[in-house]
Amino acid sequence: MKYICKVCGYIYDPEEGDPDSGVAPGTAFENLPDDWSCPVCGVEKEDFEPYDG
Amino acid sequence: MIGAGAAGFFGAITCAEIHPYARIILLEAGQQPLAKVRISGGGRCNVTHACFEPSELVLNYPRGGKALRGAFSRFHPRDTVKWFAQRGIKLKTEADGRMFPVTDNSETIVNCLVTAAQDAGVQLKTGTTVISAIRSIFADGEKGFEIKLKSGEIFRCDRLLLATGSNPFGYQIAQALGHKIASPVPSLFTFNIRDARLAGLAGISTESANLRLLVGQNPPLTQTGALLITHWGLSGPAVLKLSAWGARLLSESCYQATLIINWLPEFNPETCREKLLAVKTEWGKKAIAANCPLALPRRLWQSIVTNMGIGAEDRWAAISNQLLNQLSQELTQAKFQIAGKGAFKEEFVTCGGVSLPEVNFKTMESRVCPGLYLAGEILDIDGVTGGFNFQSAWTTAWIAGNAIGKINLS
Ligand SMILES: Cc1cc2nc3c(=O)[nH]c(=O)nc-3n(C[C@H](O)[C@H](O)[C@H](O)COP(=O)(O)OP(=O)(O)OC[C@H]3O[C@@H](n4cnc5c(N)ncnc54)[C@H](O)[C@@H]3O)c2cc1C
Ligand SMILES: [Zn+2]
């Protein structure tokens, strides 16, 4: 399941992960560390919502 | 007003302070307002740039410079400095012109804006995502906007400021209200280059290099400035500027391009060759790799000559004319292949947005949808790194805030 940042529109795609922040491809959004934040605008996980697209 | 970022806050505060009778509601999708201000400039917030001449200031905007010319004559960096000073926030200027709060903490700016908005009576609603805004005529005959929230709730207003930054839904709202959107693409990024000449040199920087960016058949873009070698390729002010000026072309070419580097901008291939010839006679007995005759980081020099096949023991006296020519080429016209873009964490911005001819820059009111105002990054404006992006947000929002509260007597 992809997730979108409500603030900036960044889409977290588990297939890609977030290598810049040390998140390996294949990491589900739920399994991201609690202190992970949006790589574009910096907000925390609570500002993301499921995204289908 | 939609979007409690830099522009939304500044517009709301300006309007509320100048037009105390205006009732302003600021809607924000995030749980906290000002997310980008908080993380901006590596957590220090590069508020603006110490460039006080509007005609010079506009040269820092790959898109929007022309439209901002007049706007900057009304609110420019000196006004930004004054605005914050009046609220007890001192800014300092760094050697490169970037201005930061003296606290070196973006929280200072966040708190200032939040307090100023509160004091001015702006009502802030966070965790409130707007899903649509439509122009309508209400039952009482008044014209205005109907703002629909994700929760299903509906707000009405007679004027609307759209300051949703680079959020794709913000563009959609503007589009639905009749605006054309220049397609959004990223700006301010680093260049991914895999090249033996740069391998193992991450962290090395040169004070000044001249860069020429060739994208397809387009005329080259050039920049001169500091250059930083990273694990992935190249970064530094000169690269970031090129990324901004070339943002659209690079996006179209899928970030495939050629970069020509002159590591020694004071030389051209010819003068460099002469210099090397002189070195050859003077330093004949010295090893080439171990003795760099030019103002270059030692390890970079070694990497350049080694990758040309010059051995560690090879001496200046033994260098052939052909190799000498080649060396001068490598120093002044080194060719690299850009194979992608990388993130520059301190600042980035979106190129593209609401098409500028559709906006009246005297008021920031839409020319296609009366009562709609636009400010900040949602506009097709973006600057190079250094505080210019916030400055355009402050300026456009200040103008919008002034205009949006005026009572229309007609
Ligand atoms: C990491 C980073 C660092 C940066 N550092 C600097 C710097 O030091 N100096 C500088 O000049 N520039 C910097 N920038 C650029 C600068 O942050 C932006 O240009 C600026 O924030 C634009 O302001 P804005 O108010 O237009 O948009 P934003 O600050 O993005 O604010 C838009 C707001 O609208 C909200 N929103 C969007 N859609 C909706 C909706 N449908 N409903 C409700 N709310 C919505 C968003 O949640 C957001 O809070 C940086 C950018 C980044 C990403
Ligand atoms: Zn985000």
Short mmCIF file of C-alpha atoms and ligand atoms in Angstrom, two decimals:
data_model
loop_
_atom_site.label_atom_id
_atom_site.label_comp_id
_atom_site.label_asym_id
_atom_site.label_seq_id
_atom_site.Cartn_x
_atom_site.Cartn_y
_atom_site.Cartn_z
CA MET A 1 0.00 0.00 0.00
CA LYS A 2 1.32 3.42 -0.97
CA TYR A 3 0.97 6.38 1.38
CA ILE A 4 0.78 10.07 0.53
CA CYS A 5 2.03 13.01 2.57
CA LYS A 6 -0.88 15.35 3.24
CA VAL A 7 1.43 18.33 3.42
CA CYS A 8 3.54 18.10 0.30
CA GLY A 9 2.07 15.26 -1.72
CA TYR A 10 5.15 13.02 -1.53
CA ILE A 11 4.18 9.40 -2.12
CA TYR A 12 5.81 6.66 -0.09
CA ASP A 13 6.07 3.57 -2.26
CA PRO A 14 7.04 0.48 -0.25
CA GLU A 15 8.57 -1.03 -3.38
CA GLU A 16 11.09 1.79 -3.49
CA GLY A 17 11.48 2.44 0.23
CA ASP A 18 13.43 5.58 1.12
CA PRO A 19 17.07 4.69 0.54
CA ASP A 20 18.22 8.26 1.34
CA SER A 21 16.96 7.74 4.90
CA GLY A 22 18.23 4.19 5.10
CA VAL A 23 14.86 2.54 4.47
CA ALA A 24 15.31 -0.55 2.30
CA PRO A 25 13.06 -1.23 -0.68
CA GLY A 26 10.21 -3.54 0.35
CA THR A 27 9.57 -1.84 3.68
CA ALA A 28 5.85 -1.45 4.36
CA PHE A 29 4.71 1.95 5.59
CA GLU A 30 3.60 0.40 8.88
CA ASN A 31 7.13 -0.88 9.43
CA LEU A 32 8.85 2.46 8.99
CA PRO A 33 10.62 3.59 12.17
CA ASP A 34 8.55 5.95 14.34
CA ASP A 35 11.01 8.76 13.86
CA TRP A 36 10.91 8.49 10.08
CA SER A 37 9.75 11.71 8.47
CA CYS A 38 8.71 12.83 5.01
CA PRO A 39 11.87 13.19 2.91
CA VAL A 40 10.36 16.18 1.12
CA CYS A 41 8.75 18.32 3.79
CA GLY A 42 9.75 16.73 7.09
CA VAL A 43 6.38 15.94 8.67
CA GLU A 44 5.98 12.72 10.65
CA LYS A 45 4.10 9.52 9.84
CA GLU A 46 0.83 10.79 11.32
CA ASP A 47 0.53 13.23 8.40
CA PHE A 48 0.45 10.41 5.83
CA GLU A 49 -2.63 8.66 4.56
CA PRO A 50 -3.21 5.62 2.34
CA TYR A 51 -3.02 6.35 -1.35
CA ASP A 52 -4.24 4.32 -4.25
CA GLY A 53 -2.85 5.38 -7.55
CA MET B 1 -6.98 30.86 3.21
CA ILE B 2 -5.78 27.39 2.30
CA GLY B 3 -2.32 26.22 3.38
CA ALA B 4 -0.59 27.26 6.60
CA GLY B 5 2.90 27.40 5.20
CA ALA B 6 5.16 30.41 4.78
CA ALA B 7 2.89 32.13 2.27
CA GLY B 8 -0.42 31.28 3.97
CA PHE B 9 0.76 32.60 7.33
CA PHE B 10 2.32 35.72 5.92
CA GLY B 11 -0.76 36.50 3.86
CA ALA B 12 -3.10 35.89 6.78
CA ILE B 13 -1.08 38.01 9.20
CA THR B 14 -0.70 40.86 6.72
CA CYS B 15 -4.39 40.88 5.94
CA ALA B 16 -5.45 40.64 9.58
CA GLU B 17 -3.12 43.42 10.71
CA ILE B 18 -4.07 45.85 7.94
CA HIS B 19 -7.76 45.00 7.78
CA PRO B 20 -8.86 44.27 11.35
CA TYR B 21 -12.47 43.76 10.25
CA ALA B 22 -11.53 40.80 8.04
CA ARG B 23 -12.44 37.39 9.44
CA ILE B 24 -9.71 35.00 8.42
CA ILE B 25 -9.65 31.24 8.67
CA LEU B 26 -6.43 29.47 7.77
CA LEU B 27 -6.90 25.81 6.83
CA GLU B 28 -4.00 23.39 7.08
CA ALA B 29 -3.92 19.71 6.11
CA GLY B 30 -1.01 18.80 8.40
CA GLN B 31 -1.23 18.33 12.15
CA GLN B 32 1.27 21.16 12.54
CA PRO B 33 1.56 24.32 10.49
CA LEU B 34 4.77 25.54 8.81
CA ALA B 35 6.32 22.09 8.30
CA LYS B 36 8.71 23.32 5.62
CA VAL B 37 9.78 26.38 7.55
CA ARG B 38 10.65 24.08 10.43
CA ILE B 39 13.01 21.88 8.42
CA SER B 40 14.20 24.60 6.06
CA GLY B 41 17.85 25.49 5.68
CA GLY B 42 18.91 22.39 7.60
CA GLY B 43 16.76 23.42 10.59
CA ARG B 44 18.12 26.97 10.61
CA CYS B 45 15.65 28.56 8.15
CA ASN B 46 17.33 30.63 5.48
CA VAL B 47 14.68 33.37 5.72
CA THR B 48 15.90 35.58 2.90
CA HIS B 49 19.00 36.78 1.04
CA ALA B 50 20.95 39.98 1.57
CA CYS B 51 20.27 41.27 -1.90
CA PHE B 52 18.52 44.62 -1.67
CA GLU B 53 18.31 45.67 -5.29
CA PRO B 54 15.12 44.37 -6.96
CA SER B 55 16.75 44.29 -10.41
CA GLU B 56 19.56 42.10 -9.05
CA LEU B 57 17.26 40.03 -6.88
CA VAL B 58 15.14 38.88 -9.82
CA LEU B 59 18.20 37.31 -11.49
CA ASN B 60 18.03 34.56 -8.88
CA TYR B 61 14.72 33.22 -10.16
CA PRO B 62 14.93 30.79 -13.08
CA ARG B 63 11.15 31.11 -13.30
CA GLY B 64 9.16 34.16 -12.25
CA GLY B 65 11.92 36.76 -12.10
CA LYS B 66 10.23 39.10 -14.55
CA ALA B 67 6.87 38.94 -12.82
CA LEU B 68 8.50 39.55 -9.44
CA ARG B 69 10.29 42.73 -10.55
CA GLY B 70 7.46 45.05 -9.61
CA ALA B 71 6.44 42.98 -6.61
CA PHE B 72 9.93 43.27 -5.12
CA SER B 73 9.81 47.04 -5.39
CA ARG B 74 6.92 46.84 -2.90
CA PHE B 75 8.20 44.18 -0.53
CA HIS B 76 11.77 42.94 -0.72
CA PRO B 77 14.41 41.45 1.58
CA ARG B 78 14.95 44.67 3.53
CA ASP B 79 11.23 44.70 4.32
CA THR B 80 11.47 41.08 5.40
CA VAL B 81 14.33 41.97 7.77
CA LYS B 82 12.30 44.89 9.12
CA TRP B 83 9.14 42.81 9.46
CA PHE B 84 10.89 40.26 11.64
CA ALA B 85 12.83 42.94 13.56
CA GLN B 86 9.55 44.64 14.48
CA ARG B 87 8.52 41.36 16.06
CA GLY B 88 11.77 40.98 17.96
CA ILE B 89 13.51 38.57 15.59
CA LYS B 90 16.99 39.55 14.49
CA LEU B 91 18.44 38.13 11.31
CA LYS B 92 22.14 37.79 10.51
CA THR B 93 23.89 37.60 7.17
CA GLU B 94 26.41 34.90 6.30
CA ALA B 95 29.40 35.41 4.01
CA ASP B 96 27.49 34.11 0.98
CA GLY B 97 24.55 36.46 1.58
CA ARG B 98 22.13 33.97 3.13
CA MET B 99 20.20 35.36 6.08
CA PHE B 100 19.23 33.32 9.14
CA PRO B 101 17.72 34.09 12.54
CA VAL B 102 20.55 34.85 14.99
CA THR B 103 19.34 31.85 17.01
CA ASP B 104 20.26 29.55 14.08
CA ASN B 105 16.96 27.84 14.80
CA SER B 106 13.96 27.73 12.47
CA GLU B 107 11.70 27.35 15.52
CA THR B 108 12.28 31.07 16.14
CA ILE B 109 10.63 31.90 12.83
CA VAL B 110 7.84 29.36 13.33
CA ASN B 111 7.01 30.77 16.78
CA CYS B 112 7.11 34.33 15.50
CA LEU B 113 4.63 33.59 12.72
CA VAL B 114 2.32 31.55 14.94
CA THR B 115 2.27 34.27 17.61
CA ALA B 116 1.76 37.08 15.11
CA ALA B 117 -1.17 35.20 13.56
CA GLN B 118 -2.74 34.56 16.95
CA ASP B 119 -2.31 38.18 18.02
CA ALA B 120 -3.89 39.37 14.80
CA GLY B 121 -6.91 37.13 15.32
CA VAL B 122 -6.27 34.62 12.54
CA GLN B 123 -8.14 31.41 13.18
CA LEU B 124 -5.89 28.43 12.41
CA LYS B 125 -7.38 25.00 11.80
CA THR B 126 -4.87 22.18 11.47
CA GLY B 127 -5.58 18.61 10.40
CA THR B 128 -8.05 20.11 7.94
CA THR B 129 -7.63 19.00 4.35
CA VAL B 130 -9.48 20.91 1.67
CA ILE B 131 -10.67 18.68 -1.15
CA SER B 132 -12.35 21.23 -3.38
CA ALA B 133 -13.08 24.90 -3.76
CA ILE B 134 -15.72 26.12 -6.16
CA ARG B 135 -16.95 29.55 -7.05
CA SER B 136 -20.60 29.97 -6.34
CA ILE B 137 -23.40 32.43 -5.88
CA PHE B 138 -25.00 31.99 -2.50
CA ALA B 139 -28.73 32.17 -1.78
CA ASP B 140 -28.43 35.81 -0.68
CA GLY B 141 -26.96 36.73 -4.06
CA GLU B 142 -23.43 37.17 -2.70
CA LYS B 143 -20.62 35.74 -4.77
CA GLY B 144 -17.94 33.68 -3.13
CA PHE B 145 -16.40 30.29 -2.68
CA GLU B 146 -17.56 27.05 -1.24
CA ILE B 147 -14.71 25.19 0.41
CA LYS B 148 -15.25 21.50 0.96
CA LEU B 149 -13.23 19.69 3.59
CA LYS B 150 -12.31 16.06 3.69
CA SER B 151 -14.51 15.71 6.76
CA GLY B 152 -17.47 16.70 4.60
CA GLU B 153 -17.78 20.07 6.30
CA ILE B 154 -18.29 23.08 4.04
CA PHE B 155 -16.95 26.60 4.56
CA ARG B 156 -18.00 29.71 2.74
CA CYS B 157 -15.93 32.75 2.06
CA ASP B 158 -16.09 35.79 -0.16
CA ARG B 159 -12.37 35.78 -0.93
CA LEU B 160 -9.93 32.92 -1.09
CA LEU B 161 -6.15 32.75 -0.80
CA LEU B 162 -4.68 29.58 -2.22
CA ALA B 163 -1.23 28.99 -0.72
CA THR B 164 -0.87 25.24 -0.90
CA GLY B 165 2.79 25.20 -1.97
CA SER B 166 3.73 22.35 -4.26
CA ASN B 167 0.93 20.08 -3.10
CA PRO B 168 -0.61 18.34 -6.14
CA PHE B 169 -4.15 18.79 -4.80
CA GLY B 170 -3.54 22.50 -4.51
CA TYR B 171 -2.72 22.60 -8.22
CA GLN B 172 -5.90 20.67 -8.88
CA ILE B 173 -7.96 23.20 -6.94
CA ALA B 174 -6.42 26.05 -8.93
CA GLN B 175 -7.03 24.18 -12.15
CA ALA B 176 -10.67 23.55 -11.27
CA LEU B 177 -11.03 27.31 -10.71
CA GLY B 178 -9.82 27.92 -14.25
CA HIS B 179 -6.04 28.17 -14.04
CA LYS B 180 -3.42 26.67 -16.30
CA ILE B 181 -0.67 24.82 -14.47
CA ALA B 182 2.88 24.65 -15.81
CA SER B 183 3.69 21.02 -15.10
CA PRO B 184 5.50 20.68 -11.77
CA VAL B 185 9.04 19.27 -11.83
CA PRO B 186 11.69 19.28 -9.10
CA SER B 187 14.37 21.95 -8.85
CA LEU B 188 17.49 22.19 -6.66
CA PHE B 189 19.08 18.76 -6.82
CA THR B 190 22.53 17.23 -7.17
CA PHE B 191 23.92 15.39 -10.19
CA ASN B 192 24.48 11.63 -10.11
CA ILE B 193 27.68 10.85 -11.96
CA ARG B 194 29.52 7.55 -11.84
CA ASP B 195 33.02 8.22 -13.04
CA ALA B 196 36.43 6.79 -12.16
CA ARG B 197 37.87 10.30 -11.95
CA LEU B 198 35.56 11.14 -9.02
CA ALA B 199 35.68 7.76 -7.28
CA GLY B 200 36.91 7.91 -3.71
CA LEU B 201 36.98 11.71 -3.65
CA ALA B 202 33.72 12.27 -1.76
CA GLY B 203 34.02 15.30 0.47
CA ILE B 204 36.57 17.12 -1.65
CA SER B 205 35.55 20.54 -2.88
CA THR B 206 37.03 23.17 -5.14
CA GLU B 207 36.49 26.86 -4.56
CA SER B 208 35.71 27.66 -8.13
CA ALA B 209 34.98 25.60 -11.19
CA ASN B 210 33.21 26.50 -14.38
CA LEU B 211 30.40 24.16 -15.39
CA ARG B 212 28.70 23.79 -18.73
CA LEU B 213 25.55 21.72 -18.89
CA LEU B 214 24.53 20.24 -22.23
CA VAL B 215 21.03 18.80 -22.44
CA GLY B 216 20.23 17.38 -25.86
CA GLN B 217 20.57 20.00 -28.59
CA ASN B 218 19.76 22.93 -26.29
CA PRO B 219 22.14 25.85 -25.84
CA PRO B 220 24.53 25.13 -22.95
CA LEU B 221 23.81 26.47 -19.47
CA THR B 222 26.85 27.68 -17.52
CA GLN B 223 27.65 28.46 -13.90
CA THR B 224 30.86 29.19 -12.06
CA GLY B 225 31.19 28.51 -8.36
CA ALA B 226 32.16 26.11 -5.63
CA LEU B 227 31.87 22.43 -6.45
CA LEU B 228 31.59 19.52 -4.05
CA ILE B 229 32.33 15.89 -4.90
CA THR B 230 29.93 13.47 -3.19
CA HIS B 231 29.52 9.68 -3.02
CA TRP B 232 27.01 9.88 -5.85
CA GLY B 233 28.44 12.57 -8.04
CA LEU B 234 28.56 16.34 -7.74
CA SER B 235 26.92 18.95 -5.53
CA GLY B 236 27.71 22.47 -4.33
CA PRO B 237 26.38 25.91 -5.27
CA ALA B 238 27.36 25.74 -8.95
CA VAL B 239 25.60 22.39 -9.45
CA LEU B 240 22.47 23.47 -7.55
CA LYS B 241 22.22 26.60 -9.66
CA LEU B 242 22.55 24.58 -12.84
CA SER B 243 19.87 22.19 -11.58
CA ALA B 244 17.53 25.14 -11.09
CA TRP B 245 18.16 26.78 -14.46
CA GLY B 246 18.05 23.41 -16.18
CA ALA B 247 15.17 21.94 -14.12
CA ARG B 248 12.72 21.65 -16.97
CA LEU B 249 15.18 20.53 -19.64
CA LEU B 250 16.69 17.95 -17.31
CA SER B 251 13.28 16.59 -16.41
CA GLU B 252 12.45 16.22 -20.11
CA SER B 253 15.72 14.40 -20.73
CA CYS B 254 15.08 12.10 -17.73
CA TYR B 255 18.18 13.58 -16.08
CA GLN B 256 20.54 12.42 -18.81
CA ALA B 257 22.96 15.14 -19.80
CA THR B 258 26.59 16.03 -20.35
CA LEU B 259 28.56 18.20 -17.97
CA ILE B 260 31.77 19.91 -19.07
CA ILE B 261 33.95 20.99 -16.16
CA ASN B 262 36.72 23.52 -16.26
CA TRP B 263 38.47 22.82 -12.97
CA LEU B 264 40.58 25.97 -13.51
CA PRO B 265 38.27 28.78 -14.68
CA GLU B 266 41.19 31.19 -14.98
CA PHE B 267 42.58 29.00 -17.80
CA ASN B 268 41.35 27.89 -21.19
CA PRO B 269 42.77 24.80 -22.96
CA GLU B 270 45.39 26.94 -24.72
CA THR B 271 46.65 28.94 -21.74
CA CYS B 272 46.56 25.80 -19.63
CA ARG B 273 48.72 23.99 -22.18
CA GLU B 274 51.25 26.85 -22.09
CA LYS B 275 51.31 26.71 -18.33
CA LEU B 276 51.90 22.95 -18.40
CA LEU B 277 54.69 23.39 -20.96
CA ALA B 278 56.43 25.83 -18.63
CA VAL B 279 56.02 23.39 -15.76
CA LYS B 280 57.49 20.63 -17.91
CA THR B 281 60.75 22.55 -18.39
CA GLU B 282 60.90 23.87 -14.86
CA TRP B 283 59.90 20.70 -12.94
CA GLY B 284 61.37 18.11 -15.33
CA LYS B 285 62.71 15.78 -12.65
CA LYS B 286 59.65 15.79 -10.46
CA ALA B 287 56.92 13.14 -10.59
CA ILE B 288 53.72 14.41 -12.22
CA ALA B 289 51.21 12.75 -9.92
CA ALA B 290 52.94 13.86 -6.74
CA ASN B 291 53.48 17.45 -7.86
CA CYS B 292 50.44 19.45 -8.79
CA PRO B 293 51.47 22.76 -10.32
CA LEU B 294 47.96 24.24 -10.21
CA ALA B 295 45.41 25.37 -7.64
CA LEU B 296 43.62 22.04 -7.38
CA PRO B 297 43.00 19.73 -4.42
CA ARG B 298 45.94 17.32 -4.43
CA ARG B 299 43.84 14.15 -4.52
CA LEU B 300 41.74 15.44 -7.38
CA TRP B 301 44.89 16.15 -9.35
CA GLN B 302 46.18 12.66 -8.66
CA SER B 303 42.93 11.11 -9.73
CA ILE B 304 42.83 13.09 -12.98
CA VAL B 305 46.39 12.20 -14.01
CA THR B 306 46.14 8.57 -12.89
CA ASN B 307 42.96 8.10 -14.92
CA MET B 308 44.81 9.39 -17.96
CA GLY B 309 47.24 6.54 -17.55
CA ILE B 310 50.09 8.57 -16.07
CA GLY B 311 52.05 6.35 -13.68
CA ALA B 312 53.01 7.34 -10.14
CA GLU B 313 56.69 7.59 -11.13
CA ASP B 314 56.24 9.32 -14.49
CA ARG B 315 58.17 12.59 -14.59
CA TRP B 316 57.28 15.93 -16.10
CA ALA B 317 60.26 15.78 -18.48
CA ALA B 318 58.97 12.57 -20.06
CA ILE B 319 55.45 13.78 -20.81
CA SER B 320 54.71 13.78 -24.55
CA ASN B 321 53.18 16.78 -26.26
CA GLN B 322 50.13 14.74 -27.02
CA LEU B 323 49.66 13.76 -23.38
CA LEU B 324 50.25 17.34 -22.37
CA ASN B 325 47.45 18.49 -24.67
CA GLN B 326 45.24 15.79 -23.29
CA LEU B 327 46.01 16.84 -19.73
CA SER B 328 45.14 20.43 -20.49
CA GLN B 329 41.85 19.21 -21.99
CA GLU B 330 41.13 17.13 -18.89
CA LEU B 331 41.73 20.12 -16.66
CA THR B 332 39.72 22.68 -18.59
CA GLN B 333 37.14 20.69 -20.58
CA ALA B 334 36.58 17.47 -18.69
CA LYS B 335 33.48 15.69 -19.92
CA PHE B 336 31.16 13.86 -17.50
CA GLN B 337 27.91 12.00 -18.04
CA ILE B 338 25.03 12.90 -15.74
CA ALA B 339 22.93 9.79 -15.14
CA GLY B 340 20.30 10.98 -12.68
CA LYS B 341 19.48 13.43 -9.91
CA GLY B 342 20.09 13.22 -6.18
CA ALA B 343 18.50 14.95 -3.18
CA PHE B 344 19.89 18.17 -1.77
CA LYS B 345 18.57 17.97 1.76
CA GLU B 346 18.91 21.59 2.77
CA GLU B 347 16.47 23.03 0.33
CA PHE B 348 14.37 22.05 -2.61
CA VAL B 349 11.56 23.55 -4.50
CA THR B 350 9.13 22.79 -7.32
CA CYS B 351 9.45 24.44 -10.67
CA GLY B 352 6.09 24.98 -12.34
CA GLY B 353 2.67 25.87 -10.98
CA VAL B 354 -0.02 28.43 -11.69
CA SER B 355 0.82 30.19 -14.93
CA LEU B 356 1.91 33.77 -14.15
CA PRO B 357 0.15 35.77 -16.87
CA GLU B 358 -3.11 34.64 -15.25
CA VAL B 359 -2.27 36.51 -12.04
CA ASN B 360 -2.32 40.25 -11.43
CA PHE B 361 0.93 40.90 -9.56
CA LYS B 362 -0.32 44.21 -8.17
CA THR B 363 -2.79 42.30 -6.01
CA MET B 364 -1.98 38.61 -6.57
CA GLU B 365 -5.61 38.22 -7.60
CA SER B 366 -6.44 35.69 -10.28
CA ARG B 367 -7.31 37.18 -13.66
CA VAL B 368 -9.52 34.20 -14.49
CA CYS B 369 -11.38 33.81 -11.19
CA PRO B 370 -12.28 37.03 -9.35
CA GLY B 371 -11.87 36.80 -5.57
CA LEU B 372 -9.21 34.12 -5.81
CA TYR B 373 -5.70 35.11 -4.72
CA LEU B 374 -2.50 33.09 -5.06
CA ALA B 375 0.80 33.26 -3.20
CA GLY B 376 3.95 31.22 -2.64
CA GLU B 377 5.21 28.12 -4.34
CA ILE B 378 1.87 27.28 -5.99
CA LEU B 379 2.83 29.95 -8.52
CA ASP B 380 5.16 29.16 -11.40
CA ILE B 381 8.00 30.85 -9.50
CA ASP B 382 11.12 29.31 -8.08
CA GLY B 383 14.50 30.60 -7.05
CA VAL B 384 17.99 29.25 -6.68
CA THR B 385 19.07 28.18 -3.21
CA GLY B 386 19.87 30.87 -0.65
CA GLY B 387 16.62 32.24 0.80
CA PHE B 388 15.05 33.35 -2.49
CA ASN B 389 12.17 30.89 -2.29
CA PHE B 390 10.97 32.16 1.06
CA GLN B 391 11.43 35.72 -0.15
CA SER B 392 9.08 35.16 -3.05
CA ALA B 393 6.59 33.57 -0.62
CA TRP B 394 6.83 36.58 1.76
CA THR B 395 6.52 39.07 -1.10
CA THR B 396 3.61 37.50 -2.96
CA ALA B 397 1.78 36.78 0.31
CA TRP B 398 2.30 40.32 1.58
CA ILE B 399 0.82 41.74 -1.61
CA ALA B 400 -2.08 39.29 -1.49
CA GLY B 401 -2.71 40.00 2.20
CA ASN B 402 -2.87 43.72 1.50
CA ALA B 403 -5.27 43.37 -1.37
CA ILE B 404 -7.53 40.60 -0.16
CA GLY B 405 -8.94 42.55 2.78
CA LYS B 406 -9.85 45.68 0.84
CA ILE B 407 -13.55 46.41 0.82
CA ASN B 408 -14.85 46.50 -2.69
CA LEU B 409 -16.99 49.62 -2.90
CA SER B 410 -18.31 49.06 -6.38
C1 LIG C 1 13.85 20.61 2.95
C2 LIG C 1 13.53 21.99 2.46
C3 LIG C 1 14.29 23.07 2.91
C4 LIG C 1 14.05 24.36 2.42
N1 LIG C 1 14.82 25.39 2.89
C5 LIG C 1 14.61 26.64 2.41
C6 LIG C 1 15.38 27.74 2.88
O1 LIG C 1 16.20 27.60 3.80
N2 LIG C 1 15.18 28.96 2.32
C7 LIG C 1 14.23 29.16 1.33
O2 LIG C 1 14.08 30.29 0.86
N3 LIG C 1 13.47 28.14 0.89
C8 LIG C 1 13.63 26.90 1.41
N4 LIG C 1 12.85 25.87 0.95
C9 LIG C 1 11.77 26.17 0.00
C10 LIG C 1 10.59 26.75 0.80
O3 LIG C 1 10.34 25.92 1.91
C11 LIG C 1 9.32 26.84 -0.02
O4 LIG C 1 9.59 27.55 -1.20
C12 LIG C 1 8.22 27.55 0.79
O5 LIG C 1 7.93 26.80 1.94
C13 LIG C 1 6.97 27.77 -0.01
O6 LIG C 1 5.98 28.30 0.85
P1 LIG C 1 4.45 28.05 0.62
O7 LIG C 1 3.75 28.64 1.78
O8 LIG C 1 4.09 28.50 -0.73
O9 LIG C 1 4.28 26.49 0.61
P2 LIG C 1 4.45 25.44 1.84
O10 LIG C 1 5.41 25.97 2.83
O11 LIG C 1 4.70 24.14 1.22
O12 LIG C 1 3.02 25.44 2.52
C14 LIG C 1 1.88 24.92 1.91
C15 LIG C 1 0.96 24.43 3.01
O13 LIG C 1 -0.31 24.13 2.44
C16 LIG C 1 -0.81 22.96 3.04
N5 LIG C 1 -1.77 22.35 2.11
C17 LIG C 1 -1.51 21.88 0.87
N6 LIG C 1 -2.63 21.39 0.30
C18 LIG C 1 -3.62 21.57 1.21
C19 LIG C 1 -5.02 21.27 1.20
N7 LIG C 1 -5.62 20.70 0.13
N8 LIG C 1 -5.74 21.58 2.30
C20 LIG C 1 -5.15 22.16 3.36
N9 LIG C 1 -3.84 22.48 3.42
C21 LIG C 1 -3.08 22.18 2.36
C22 LIG C 1 0.41 22.13 3.26
O14 LIG C 1 0.17 21.17 4.26
C23 LIG C 1 1.44 23.16 3.67
O15 LIG C 1 1.49 23.35 5.05
C24 LIG C 1 13.04 24.58 1.45
C25 LIG C 1 12.27 23.51 1.03
C26 LIG C 1 12.50 22.23 1.51
C27 LIG C 1 11.65 21.10 1.02
ZN ZN C 2 5.76 15.74 2.89
#
